[in-house]
Every structure is written in C-alpha cells, then in structure tokens.
Amino acid sequence: AKDYELRQYETAKWVSTVIRGESQKEAMRQGFWKLFHYLQGKNEREIKIDMTVPVTCLVKSGCTDFKISFFVPFEHQDSPPQPTESDVFVEERKAAAIFVRSFGGFASPEKYAEEAEVLARTLRNRGQPFHEDFFYTAGYDSPFKLFNRHNEVWYFKK
C-alpha cells in the first residue's frame, strides 16, 4: 500500500533496557546512553560493537515504561556479549510480520504517536488485524543528520 508496508522480520537479537516512569523523550535519552555504553565495551568481553539501526522504543498504551533497543550487528547475532549492567539485557525477538509507516523530519514522541494513529486508522479501515495495545518507534539517523531523515512506526500483525 502507498501509505504503509508489510515487512517480514526474521528472528533476531536486540540489546535492550527498560526505563520506567519517565517521559518518552527522557526514556529515549537515558536508554540510548545505557545501550551506547554497552556498545562501547560495558559487556562481558569488554569489546566495542558497531552501532546499528534502527533504535527502537516499545510504547504501550497507558504505560510509562519504555523499552529502548539496539539491533545486535549480524556478526554478533550468534553469541552477543552479555551486558555487565544489570538493567541492560539481550533479548531474542521472534520472527514477525510488521506493518510499517515511514516518515521524515525530526521525530518527537508526539509525532511518533500521531503517525502511529494514522497507521492504526489505515489498518482498521482496510480490515488488517494487528496488535493495537502497543507499537514500536524506529529511528534510523544520528541526531546530527539534518536532512532526509528516516523514522518509522511499527504495528505487529495478528
């Protein structure tokens, strides 16, 4: 469809942290730095790991817990080094079909929520079953990139 796409994601490992009781913007900031430190060597092997995209944030309806995640690079998928911080963990996300809406610009939590609502409305109107109680935000660009930015919102297909 012109306003969204359906992607099939394979099972993959992500490094994540959950930030509780903060605004989404503050949770993203705190979560990013915790995960960045993991990549910089705060892991059991004390190795540096390349930064990957996207950076995702799990947003649940009516909840102030936000799970921030980095995709584990392909060369570390088989055995990612374990984090040394207790609130950072490696998780395996199962293969899934995901509805994706892309948009540009600098994405705020409000913009992500707006785009997620547009996607949800479109999916409902087309009779596409999806998990409505949560969505993911996905950011692909460094904060220093000014133009041609790429952001997404994801709903999982039922």
CSV table of N, CA and C in Angstrom, one decimal:
chain,number,residue,atom,x,y,z
A,1,ALA,N,0.9,-1.2,0.0
A,1,ALA,CA,0.0,0.0,0.0
A,1,ALA,C,0.9,1.2,0.0
A,2,LYS,N,0.4,2.3,-0.5
A,2,LYS,CA,1.2,3.5,-0.6
A,2,LYS,C,1.5,4.2,0.7
A,3,ASP,N,0.7,4.0,1.7
A,3,ASP,CA,0.9,4.7,3.0
A,3,ASP,C,1.5,3.8,4.1
A,4,TYR,N,1.7,2.5,3.8
A,4,TYR,CA,2.4,1.7,4.7
A,4,TYR,C,2.9,0.4,4.0
A,5,GLU,N,3.8,-0.3,4.6
A,5,GLU,CA,4.2,-1.6,4.0
A,5,GLU,C,4.2,-2.7,5.1
A,6,LEU,N,4.1,-3.9,4.6
A,6,LEU,CA,4.1,-5.1,5.5
A,6,LEU,C,5.4,-5.8,5.3
A,7,ARG,N,6.2,-5.9,6.3
A,7,ARG,CA,7.6,-6.5,6.3
A,7,ARG,C,7.6,-7.8,7.1
A,8,GLN,N,8.4,-8.7,6.6
A,8,GLN,CA,8.6,-9.9,7.4
A,8,GLN,C,10.0,-9.8,8.0
A,9,TYR,N,10.1,-9.8,9.3
A,9,TYR,CA,11.3,-9.8,10.0
A,9,TYR,C,11.7,-11.2,10.6
A,10,GLU,N,12.9,-11.5,10.4
A,10,GLU,CA,13.4,-12.8,10.9
A,10,GLU,C,13.7,-12.7,12.4
A,11,THR,N,13.8,-13.9,13.1
A,11,THR,CA,14.2,-13.9,14.5
A,11,THR,C,15.6,-13.2,14.6
A,12,ALA,N,15.7,-12.3,15.6
A,12,ALA,CA,17.0,-11.6,15.8
A,12,ALA,C,17.1,-11.2,17.2
A,13,LYS,N,18.4,-10.9,17.6
A,13,LYS,CA,18.7,-10.5,18.9
A,13,LYS,C,18.9,-9.0,19.0
A,14,TRP,N,18.4,-8.4,20.0
A,14,TRP,CA,18.5,-7.0,20.3
A,14,TRP,C,19.0,-6.8,21.7
A,15,VAL,N,19.8,-5.7,21.9
A,15,VAL,CA,20.2,-5.4,23.3
A,15,VAL,C,19.2,-4.2,23.7
A,16,SER,N,18.7,-4.4,25.0
A,16,SER,CA,17.6,-3.5,25.4
A,16,SER,C,17.8,-3.1,26.9
A,17,THR,N,17.0,-2.1,27.2
A,17,THR,CA,16.9,-1.6,28.6
A,17,THR,C,15.5,-1.1,28.7
A,18,VAL,N,14.9,-1.1,29.9
A,18,VAL,CA,13.6,-0.6,30.2
A,18,VAL,C,13.8,0.6,31.1
A,19,ILE,N,13.2,1.7,30.7
A,19,ILE,CA,13.3,3.0,31.5
A,19,ILE,C,11.9,3.2,32.1
A,20,ARG,N,11.7,3.3,33.4
A,20,ARG,CA,10.4,3.4,34.0
A,20,ARG,C,10.1,4.8,34.5
A,21,GLY,N,8.9,5.2,34.3
A,21,GLY,CA,8.4,6.4,35.0
A,21,GLY,C,8.9,7.7,34.5
A,22,GLU,N,9.5,7.7,33.3
A,22,GLU,CA,10.0,9.0,32.7
A,22,GLU,C,9.1,9.3,31.5
A,23,SER,N,9.3,10.5,31.0
A,23,SER,CA,8.6,10.8,29.7
A,23,SER,C,9.3,10.0,28.6
A,24,GLN,N,8.6,9.8,27.5
A,24,GLN,CA,9.2,9.0,26.4
A,24,GLN,C,10.5,9.7,25.9
A,25,LYS,N,10.5,11.0,25.8
A,25,LYS,CA,11.8,11.7,25.4
A,25,LYS,C,12.9,11.4,26.3
A,26,GLU,N,12.7,11.5,27.6
A,26,GLU,CA,13.7,11.3,28.6
A,26,GLU,C,14.1,9.8,28.7
A,27,ALA,N,13.1,8.9,28.5
A,27,ALA,CA,13.4,7.5,28.5
A,27,ALA,C,14.3,7.1,27.3
A,28,MET,N,14.0,7.8,26.2
A,28,MET,CA,14.9,7.5,25.0
A,28,MET,C,16.3,8.0,25.2
A,29,ARG,N,16.4,9.2,25.9
A,29,ARG,CA,17.8,9.7,26.1
A,29,ARG,C,18.5,8.8,27.1
A,30,GLN,N,17.9,8.4,28.2
A,30,GLN,CA,18.6,7.5,29.2
A,30,GLN,C,18.9,6.2,28.6
A,31,GLY,N,17.9,5.6,27.9
A,31,GLY,CA,18.1,4.3,27.3
A,31,GLY,C,19.2,4.3,26.3
A,32,PHE,N,19.2,5.3,25.4
A,32,PHE,CA,20.2,5.4,24.4
A,32,PHE,C,21.6,5.3,25.0
A,33,TRP,N,21.9,6.1,26.1
A,33,TRP,CA,23.2,6.1,26.7
A,33,TRP,C,23.6,4.8,27.3
A,34,LYS,N,22.6,4.2,28.0
A,34,LYS,CA,22.9,2.9,28.6
A,34,LYS,C,23.3,1.9,27.5
A,35,LEU,N,22.6,1.9,26.4
A,35,LEU,CA,22.9,0.9,25.4
A,35,LEU,C,24.2,1.3,24.6
A,36,PHE,N,24.4,2.6,24.5
A,36,PHE,CA,25.7,3.0,23.8
A,36,PHE,C,26.9,2.6,24.7
A,37,HIS,N,26.8,2.7,26.0
A,37,HIS,CA,27.9,2.2,26.9
A,37,HIS,C,28.1,0.7,26.7
A,38,TYR,N,27.1,-0.1,26.5
A,38,TYR,CA,27.2,-1.5,26.2
A,38,TYR,C,28.0,-1.6,24.9
A,39,LEU,N,27.7,-0.9,23.9
A,39,LEU,CA,28.4,-1.0,22.6
A,39,LEU,C,29.9,-0.5,22.8
A,40,GLN,N,30.1,0.4,23.7
A,40,GLN,CA,31.5,0.9,23.9
A,40,GLN,C,32.4,0.0,24.7
A,41,GLY,N,31.8,-1.1,25.2
A,41,GLY,CA,32.7,-2.1,26.0
A,41,GLY,C,32.1,-2.5,27.3
A,42,LYS,N,31.0,-1.9,27.7
A,42,LYS,CA,30.4,-2.3,29.0
A,42,LYS,C,29.7,-3.7,28.8
A,43,ASN,N,30.5,-4.7,28.5
A,43,ASN,CA,29.9,-6.0,28.2
A,43,ASN,C,31.0,-7.0,28.7
A,44,GLU,N,30.6,-8.3,28.9
A,44,GLU,CA,31.4,-9.3,29.5
A,44,GLU,C,32.8,-9.5,28.7
A,45,ARG,N,32.8,-9.2,27.4
A,45,ARG,CA,34.1,-9.4,26.7
A,45,ARG,C,34.8,-8.1,26.6
A,46,GLU,N,34.3,-7.0,27.1
A,46,GLU,CA,34.9,-5.7,27.0
A,46,GLU,C,35.3,-5.3,25.6
A,47,ILE,N,34.4,-5.6,24.6
A,47,ILE,CA,34.7,-5.3,23.2
A,47,ILE,C,33.8,-4.2,22.8
A,48,LYS,N,34.3,-3.5,21.8
A,48,LYS,CA,33.5,-2.4,21.1
A,48,LYS,C,32.7,-3.1,20.0
A,49,ILE,N,31.4,-2.7,19.9
A,49,ILE,CA,30.5,-3.2,18.9
A,49,ILE,C,30.0,-2.0,18.1
A,50,ASP,N,29.9,-2.2,16.8
A,50,ASP,CA,29.4,-1.1,15.9
A,50,ASP,C,28.0,-0.8,16.3
A,51,MET,N,27.7,0.5,16.2
A,51,MET,CA,26.3,1.0,16.3
A,51,MET,C,25.5,0.5,15.1
A,52,THR,N,24.3,0.1,15.3
A,52,THR,CA,23.4,-0.3,14.2
A,52,THR,C,22.1,0.5,14.3
A,53,VAL,N,21.3,0.4,13.3
A,53,VAL,CA,20.0,1.0,13.3
A,53,VAL,C,19.0,-0.1,12.9
A,54,PRO,N,17.8,0.1,13.3
A,54,PRO,CA,17.2,1.2,13.9
A,54,PRO,C,17.4,1.1,15.5
A,55,VAL,N,17.2,2.3,16.1
A,55,VAL,CA,17.0,2.3,17.6
A,55,VAL,C,15.5,2.3,17.7
A,56,THR,N,15.0,1.3,18.5
A,56,THR,CA,13.5,1.2,18.7
A,56,THR,C,13.1,1.5,20.1
A,57,CYS,N,11.9,1.9,20.2
A,57,CYS,CA,11.3,2.2,21.5
A,57,CYS,C,9.9,1.5,21.5
A,58,LEU,N,9.6,0.6,22.5
A,58,LEU,CA,8.3,0.0,22.7
A,58,LEU,C,7.4,0.9,23.5
A,59,VAL,N,6.3,1.3,22.9
A,59,VAL,CA,5.3,2.2,23.5
A,59,VAL,C,4.1,1.4,23.7
A,60,LYS,N,3.7,1.2,25.0
A,60,LYS,CA,2.4,0.5,25.3
A,60,LYS,C,1.4,1.5,25.8
A,61,SER,N,0.2,1.2,25.4
A,61,SER,CA,-1.0,2.1,25.7
A,61,SER,C,-1.0,2.3,27.3
A,62,GLY,N,-1.1,3.5,27.7
A,62,GLY,CA,-1.3,3.8,29.1
A,62,GLY,C,-0.2,3.4,30.1
A,63,CYS,N,1.0,3.2,29.5
A,63,CYS,CA,2.1,2.7,30.3
A,63,CYS,C,3.3,3.7,30.3
A,64,THR,N,4.0,3.9,31.4
A,64,THR,CA,5.1,4.8,31.4
A,64,THR,C,6.5,4.1,31.4
A,65,ASP,N,6.4,2.8,31.1
A,65,ASP,CA,7.7,2.0,30.9
A,65,ASP,C,8.0,2.0,29.4
A,66,PHE,N,9.2,2.3,29.0
A,66,PHE,CA,9.6,2.3,27.6
A,66,PHE,C,10.8,1.4,27.5
A,67,LYS,N,10.7,0.5,26.5
A,67,LYS,CA,11.8,-0.4,26.3
A,67,LYS,C,12.6,0.1,25.0
A,68,ILE,N,13.8,0.5,25.3
A,68,ILE,CA,14.7,1.0,24.2
A,68,ILE,C,15.6,-0.1,23.8
A,69,SER,N,15.8,-0.2,22.4
A,69,SER,CA,16.6,-1.4,21.9
A,69,SER,C,17.5,-1.0,20.8
A,70,PHE,N,18.7,-1.6,20.7
A,70,PHE,CA,19.5,-1.5,19.5
A,70,PHE,C,19.6,-2.9,18.9
A,71,PHE,N,19.6,-3.0,17.6
A,71,PHE,CA,19.8,-4.2,16.9
A,71,PHE,C,21.2,-4.7,17.1
A,72,VAL,N,21.4,-6.0,17.4
A,72,VAL,CA,22.7,-6.5,17.6
A,72,VAL,C,23.3,-6.8,16.2
A,73,PRO,N,24.5,-6.3,15.8
A,73,PRO,CA,25.0,-6.4,14.5
A,73,PRO,C,25.1,-7.9,14.1
A,74,PHE,N,25.0,-8.2,12.8
A,74,PHE,CA,24.9,-9.5,12.3
A,74,PHE,C,26.1,-10.4,12.8
A,75,GLU,N,27.3,-9.8,12.9
A,75,GLU,CA,28.5,-10.6,13.3
A,75,GLU,C,28.4,-11.1,14.7
A,76,HIS,N,27.5,-10.5,15.5
A,76,HIS,CA,27.4,-10.9,16.9
A,76,HIS,C,26.0,-11.6,17.2
A,77,GLN,N,25.2,-11.8,16.2
A,77,GLN,CA,23.9,-12.4,16.4
A,77,GLN,C,24.0,-13.8,17.1
A,78,ASP,N,25.0,-14.6,16.7
A,78,ASP,CA,25.0,-16.0,17.3
A,78,ASP,C,25.4,-16.0,18.8
A,79,SER,N,26.3,-15.1,19.2
A,79,SER,CA,26.6,-15.0,20.6
A,79,SER,C,27.0,-13.6,21.0
A,80,PRO,N,26.0,-12.7,21.2
A,80,PRO,CA,26.3,-11.4,21.6
A,80,PRO,C,26.9,-11.4,23.0
A,81,PRO,N,27.9,-10.5,23.3
A,81,PRO,CA,28.5,-10.4,24.6
A,81,PRO,C,27.4,-10.0,25.6
A,82,GLN,N,27.4,-10.6,26.8
A,82,GLN,CA,26.4,-10.2,27.8
A,82,GLN,C,26.7,-8.9,28.4
A,83,PRO,N,25.7,-8.1,28.6
A,83,PRO,CA,25.9,-6.8,29.3
A,83,PRO,C,26.4,-6.9,30.7
A,84,THR,N,27.2,-6.0,31.2
A,84,THR,CA,27.6,-6.0,32.6
A,84,THR,C,26.8,-5.1,33.5
A,85,GLU,N,25.9,-4.3,32.9
A,85,GLU,CA,25.0,-3.5,33.7
A,85,GLU,C,23.7,-4.4,33.9
A,86,SER,N,23.2,-4.4,35.1
A,86,SER,CA,22.1,-5.3,35.5
A,86,SER,C,20.8,-4.9,34.7
A,87,ASP,N,20.6,-3.6,34.3
A,87,ASP,CA,19.4,-3.3,33.7
A,87,ASP,C,19.5,-3.2,32.2
A,88,VAL,N,20.5,-3.8,31.6
A,88,VAL,CA,20.7,-3.9,30.2
A,88,VAL,C,20.7,-5.4,29.9
A,89,PHE,N,19.9,-5.9,28.9
A,89,PHE,CA,19.8,-7.3,28.6
A,89,PHE,C,19.7,-7.5,27.1
A,90,VAL,N,20.1,-8.8,26.7
A,90,VAL,CA,20.0,-9.2,25.3
A,90,VAL,C,18.7,-10.0,25.2
A,91,GLU,N,17.9,-9.7,24.2
A,91,GLU,CA,16.6,-10.4,24.0
A,91,GLU,C,16.5,-10.9,22.6
A,92,GLU,N,15.8,-12.0,22.4
A,92,GLU,CA,15.6,-12.5,21.1
A,92,GLU,C,14.1,-12.2,20.7
A,93,ARG,N,14.0,-11.4,19.7
A,93,ARG,CA,12.6,-11.2,19.1
A,93,ARG,C,12.3,-12.2,18.1
A,94,LYS,N,11.2,-12.8,18.2
A,94,LYS,CA,10.8,-13.9,17.3
A,94,LYS,C,10.4,-13.3,15.9
A,95,ALA,N,10.5,-14.1,14.9
A,95,ALA,CA,10.1,-13.6,13.5
A,95,ALA,C,8.7,-13.1,13.6
A,96,ALA,N,8.4,-12.0,12.8
A,96,ALA,CA,7.1,-11.4,12.9
A,96,ALA,C,6.8,-10.7,11.6
A,97,ALA,N,5.5,-10.5,11.3
A,97,ALA,CA,5.1,-9.7,10.2
A,97,ALA,C,4.7,-8.4,10.8
A,98,ILE,N,5.2,-7.3,10.3
A,98,ILE,CA,5.1,-6.0,10.9
A,98,ILE,C,4.6,-4.9,9.9
A,99,PHE,N,3.6,-4.2,10.2
A,99,PHE,CA,3.1,-3.1,9.4
A,99,PHE,C,4.0,-1.9,9.8
A,100,VAL,N,4.5,-1.2,8.7
A,100,VAL,CA,5.4,-0.1,8.9
A,100,VAL,C,4.9,1.1,8.2
A,101,ARG,N,5.0,2.3,8.9
A,101,ARG,CA,4.7,3.6,8.3
A,101,ARG,C,6.0,4.4,8.4
A,102,SER,N,6.5,4.9,7.3
A,102,SER,CA,7.7,5.7,7.3
A,102,SER,C,7.4,7.2,7.2
A,103,PHE,N,8.2,8.0,7.8
A,103,PHE,CA,8.1,9.5,7.7
A,103,PHE,C,9.4,10.2,8.0
A,104,GLY,N,9.5,11.4,7.5
A,104,GLY,CA,10.8,12.1,7.7
A,104,GLY,C,10.8,13.1,8.8
A,105,GLY,N,11.9,13.9,8.8
A,105,GLY,CA,12.0,15.0,9.8
A,105,GLY,C,12.5,14.5,11.2
A,106,PHE,N,12.5,15.5,12.1
A,106,PHE,CA,13.0,15.1,13.5
A,106,PHE,C,11.7,14.6,14.2
A,107,ALA,N,11.8,13.4,14.7
A,107,ALA,CA,10.6,12.8,15.3
A,107,ALA,C,10.5,13.0,16.8
A,108,SER,N,9.5,13.6,17.2
A,108,SER,CA,9.2,13.8,18.7
A,108,SER,C,8.3,12.6,19.1
A,109,PRO,N,8.1,12.4,20.4
A,109,PRO,CA,7.2,11.4,20.9
A,109,PRO,C,5.7,11.7,20.4
A,110,GLU,N,5.4,13.0,20.3
A,110,GLU,CA,4.1,13.4,19.8
A,110,GLU,C,4.0,13.1,18.3
A,111,LYS,N,5.0,13.3,17.5
A,111,LYS,CA,5.0,13.0,16.1
A,111,LYS,C,4.9,11.4,15.9
A,112,TYR,N,5.6,10.7,16.7
A,112,TYR,CA,5.5,9.2,16.6
A,112,TYR,C,4.1,8.8,16.9
A,113,ALA,N,3.5,9.3,18.0
A,113,ALA,CA,2.1,9.0,18.3
A,113,ALA,C,1.1,9.3,17.2
A,114,GLU,N,1.3,10.5,16.6
A,114,GLU,CA,0.4,10.9,15.5
A,114,GLU,C,0.6,9.9,14.3
A,115,GLU,N,1.8,9.6,14.0
A,115,GLU,CA,2.0,8.7,12.8
A,115,GLU,C,1.4,7.3,13.2
A,116,ALA,N,1.6,6.8,14.4
A,116,ALA,CA,1.1,5.5,14.8
A,116,ALA,C,-0.5,5.5,14.7
A,117,GLU,N,-1.1,6.6,15.1
A,117,GLU,CA,-2.6,6.7,15.0
A,117,GLU,C,-3.0,6.7,13.5
A,118,VAL,N,-2.3,7.4,12.7
A,118,VAL,CA,-2.6,7.3,11.2
A,118,VAL,C,-2.5,5.9,10.7
A,119,LEU,N,-1.4,5.2,11.1
A,119,LEU,CA,-1.2,3.8,10.6
A,119,LEU,C,-2.3,2.9,11.2
A,120,ALA,N,-2.7,3.1,12.5
A,120,ALA,CA,-3.7,2.3,13.1
A,120,ALA,C,-5.0,2.5,12.4
A,121,ARG,N,-5.4,3.7,12.1
A,121,ARG,CA,-6.6,4.0,11.4
A,121,ARG,C,-6.7,3.4,10.0
A,122,THR,N,-5.6,3.5,9.3
A,122,THR,CA,-5.5,2.9,8.0
A,122,THR,C,-5.7,1.4,8.0
A,123,LEU,N,-5.0,0.8,9.0
A,123,LEU,CA,-5.1,-0.7,9.1
A,123,LEU,C,-6.5,-1.1,9.5
A,124,ARG,N,-7.1,-0.4,10.4
A,124,ARG,CA,-8.5,-0.7,10.8
A,124,ARG,C,-9.5,-0.6,9.5
A,125,ASN,N,-9.3,0.5,8.8
A,125,ASN,CA,-10.1,0.8,7.6
A,125,ASN,C,-9.9,-0.3,6.5
A,126,ARG,N,-8.8,-0.9,6.5
A,126,ARG,CA,-8.5,-1.9,5.5
A,126,ARG,C,-8.8,-3.3,6.0
A,127,GLY,N,-9.3,-3.4,7.3
A,127,GLY,CA,-9.6,-4.7,7.8
A,127,GLY,C,-8.3,-5.6,8.1
A,128,GLN,N,-7.2,-4.9,8.4
A,128,GLN,CA,-6.0,-5.6,8.7
A,128,GLN,C,-5.9,-5.9,10.2
A,129,PRO,N,-5.8,-7.1,10.7
A,129,PRO,CA,-5.7,-7.4,12.1
A,129,PRO,C,-4.3,-7.1,12.6
A,130,PHE,N,-4.2,-6.3,13.7
A,130,PHE,CA,-2.9,-6.0,14.3
A,130,PHE,C,-3.0,-5.9,15.8
A,131,HIS,N,-1.9,-5.9,16.5
A,131,HIS,CA,-1.9,-5.8,18.0
A,131,HIS,C,-2.0,-4.3,18.2
A,132,GLU,N,-3.1,-3.8,18.8
A,132,GLU,CA,-3.3,-2.4,18.9
A,132,GLU,C,-2.9,-1.8,20.3
A,133,ASP,N,-2.5,-2.7,21.2
A,133,ASP,CA,-2.1,-2.2,22.5
A,133,ASP,C,-0.7,-1.7,22.7
A,134,PHE,N,0.1,-1.9,21.6
A,134,PHE,CA,1.5,-1.4,21.6
A,134,PHE,C,2.0,-1.1,20.2
A,135,PHE,N,3.0,-0.2,20.1
A,135,PHE,CA,3.7,0.0,18.8
A,135,PHE,C,5.1,0.2,19.1
A,136,TYR,N,6.0,0.1,18.1
A,136,TYR,CA,7.4,0.5,18.2
A,136,TYR,C,7.6,1.7,17.4
A,137,THR,N,8.5,2.6,17.9
A,137,THR,CA,9.1,3.7,17.1
A,137,THR,C,10.4,3.1,16.7
A,138,ALA,N,10.8,3.6,15.5
A,138,ALA,CA,12.1,3.2,15.0
A,138,ALA,C,12.8,4.4,14.3
A,139,GLY,N,14.0,4.7,14.9
A,139,GLY,CA,14.8,5.9,14.4
A,139,GLY,C,16.0,5.3,13.7
A,140,TYR,N,16.4,6.0,12.6
A,140,TYR,CA,17.5,5.5,11.8
A,140,TYR,C,18.7,6.4,11.7
A,141,ASP,N,18.5,7.7,12.2
A,141,ASP,CA,19.5,8.7,11.9
A,141,ASP,C,20.2,9.2,13.2
A,142,SER,N,21.4,9.6,13.1
A,142,SER,CA,22.1,10.3,14.1
A,142,SER,C,21.4,11.6,14.4
A,143,PRO,N,21.5,12.2,15.6
A,143,PRO,CA,20.9,13.5,15.9
A,143,PRO,C,21.5,14.6,15.0
A,144,PHE,N,22.7,14.3,14.5
A,144,PHE,CA,23.5,15.3,13.7
A,144,PHE,C,23.0,15.4,12.3
A,145,LYS,N,22.3,14.4,11.8
A,145,LYS,CA,21.8,14.4,10.4
A,145,LYS,C,20.6,15.3,10.3
A,146,LEU,N,20.7,16.3,9.4
A,146,LEU,CA,19.7,17.3,9.4
A,146,LEU,C,18.7,17.1,8.3
A,147,PHE,N,19.1,16.5,7.2
A,147,PHE,CA,18.1,16.3,6.1
A,147,PHE,C,17.9,14.8,5.7
A,148,ASN,N,16.8,14.6,5.0
A,148,ASN,CA,16.5,13.2,4.6
A,148,ASN,C,16.5,12.2,5.7
A,149,ARG,N,15.9,12.6,6.8
A,149,ARG,CA,15.8,11.7,8.0
A,149,ARG,C,14.7,10.7,7.7
A,150,HIS,N,15.0,9.5,8.4
A,150,HIS,CA,14.0,8.4,8.2
A,150,HIS,C,13.6,7.8,9.6
A,151,ASN,N,12.3,7.8,9.8
A,151,ASN,CA,11.7,7.3,11.0
A,151,ASN,C,10.5,6.4,10.6
A,152,GLU,N,10.2,5.5,11.6
A,152,GLU,CA,9.1,4.6,11.3
A,152,GLU,C,8.3,4.3,12.6
A,153,VAL,N,7.1,3.9,12.4
A,153,VAL,CA,6.3,3.3,13.5
A,153,VAL,C,5.9,1.9,13.0
A,154,TRP,N,5.9,1.0,14.0
A,154,TRP,CA,5.6,-0.4,13.6
A,154,TRP,C,4.4,-1.0,14.5
A,155,TYR,N,3.5,-1.6,13.8
A,155,TYR,CA,2.5,-2.4,14.5
A,155,TYR,C,2.7,-3.9,14.1
A,156,PHE,N,2.6,-4.8,15.0
A,156,PHE,CA,2.7,-6.2,14.7
A,156,PHE,C,1.4,-6.8,14.2
A,157,LYS,N,1.5,-7.5,13.1
A,157,LYS,CA,0.3,-8.2,12.5
A,157,LYS,C,-0.2,-9.3,13.4
A,158,LYS,N,-1.5,-9.5,13.5
A,158,LYS,CA,-2.0,-10.6,14.3
A,158,LYS,C,-2.1,-11.8,13.4
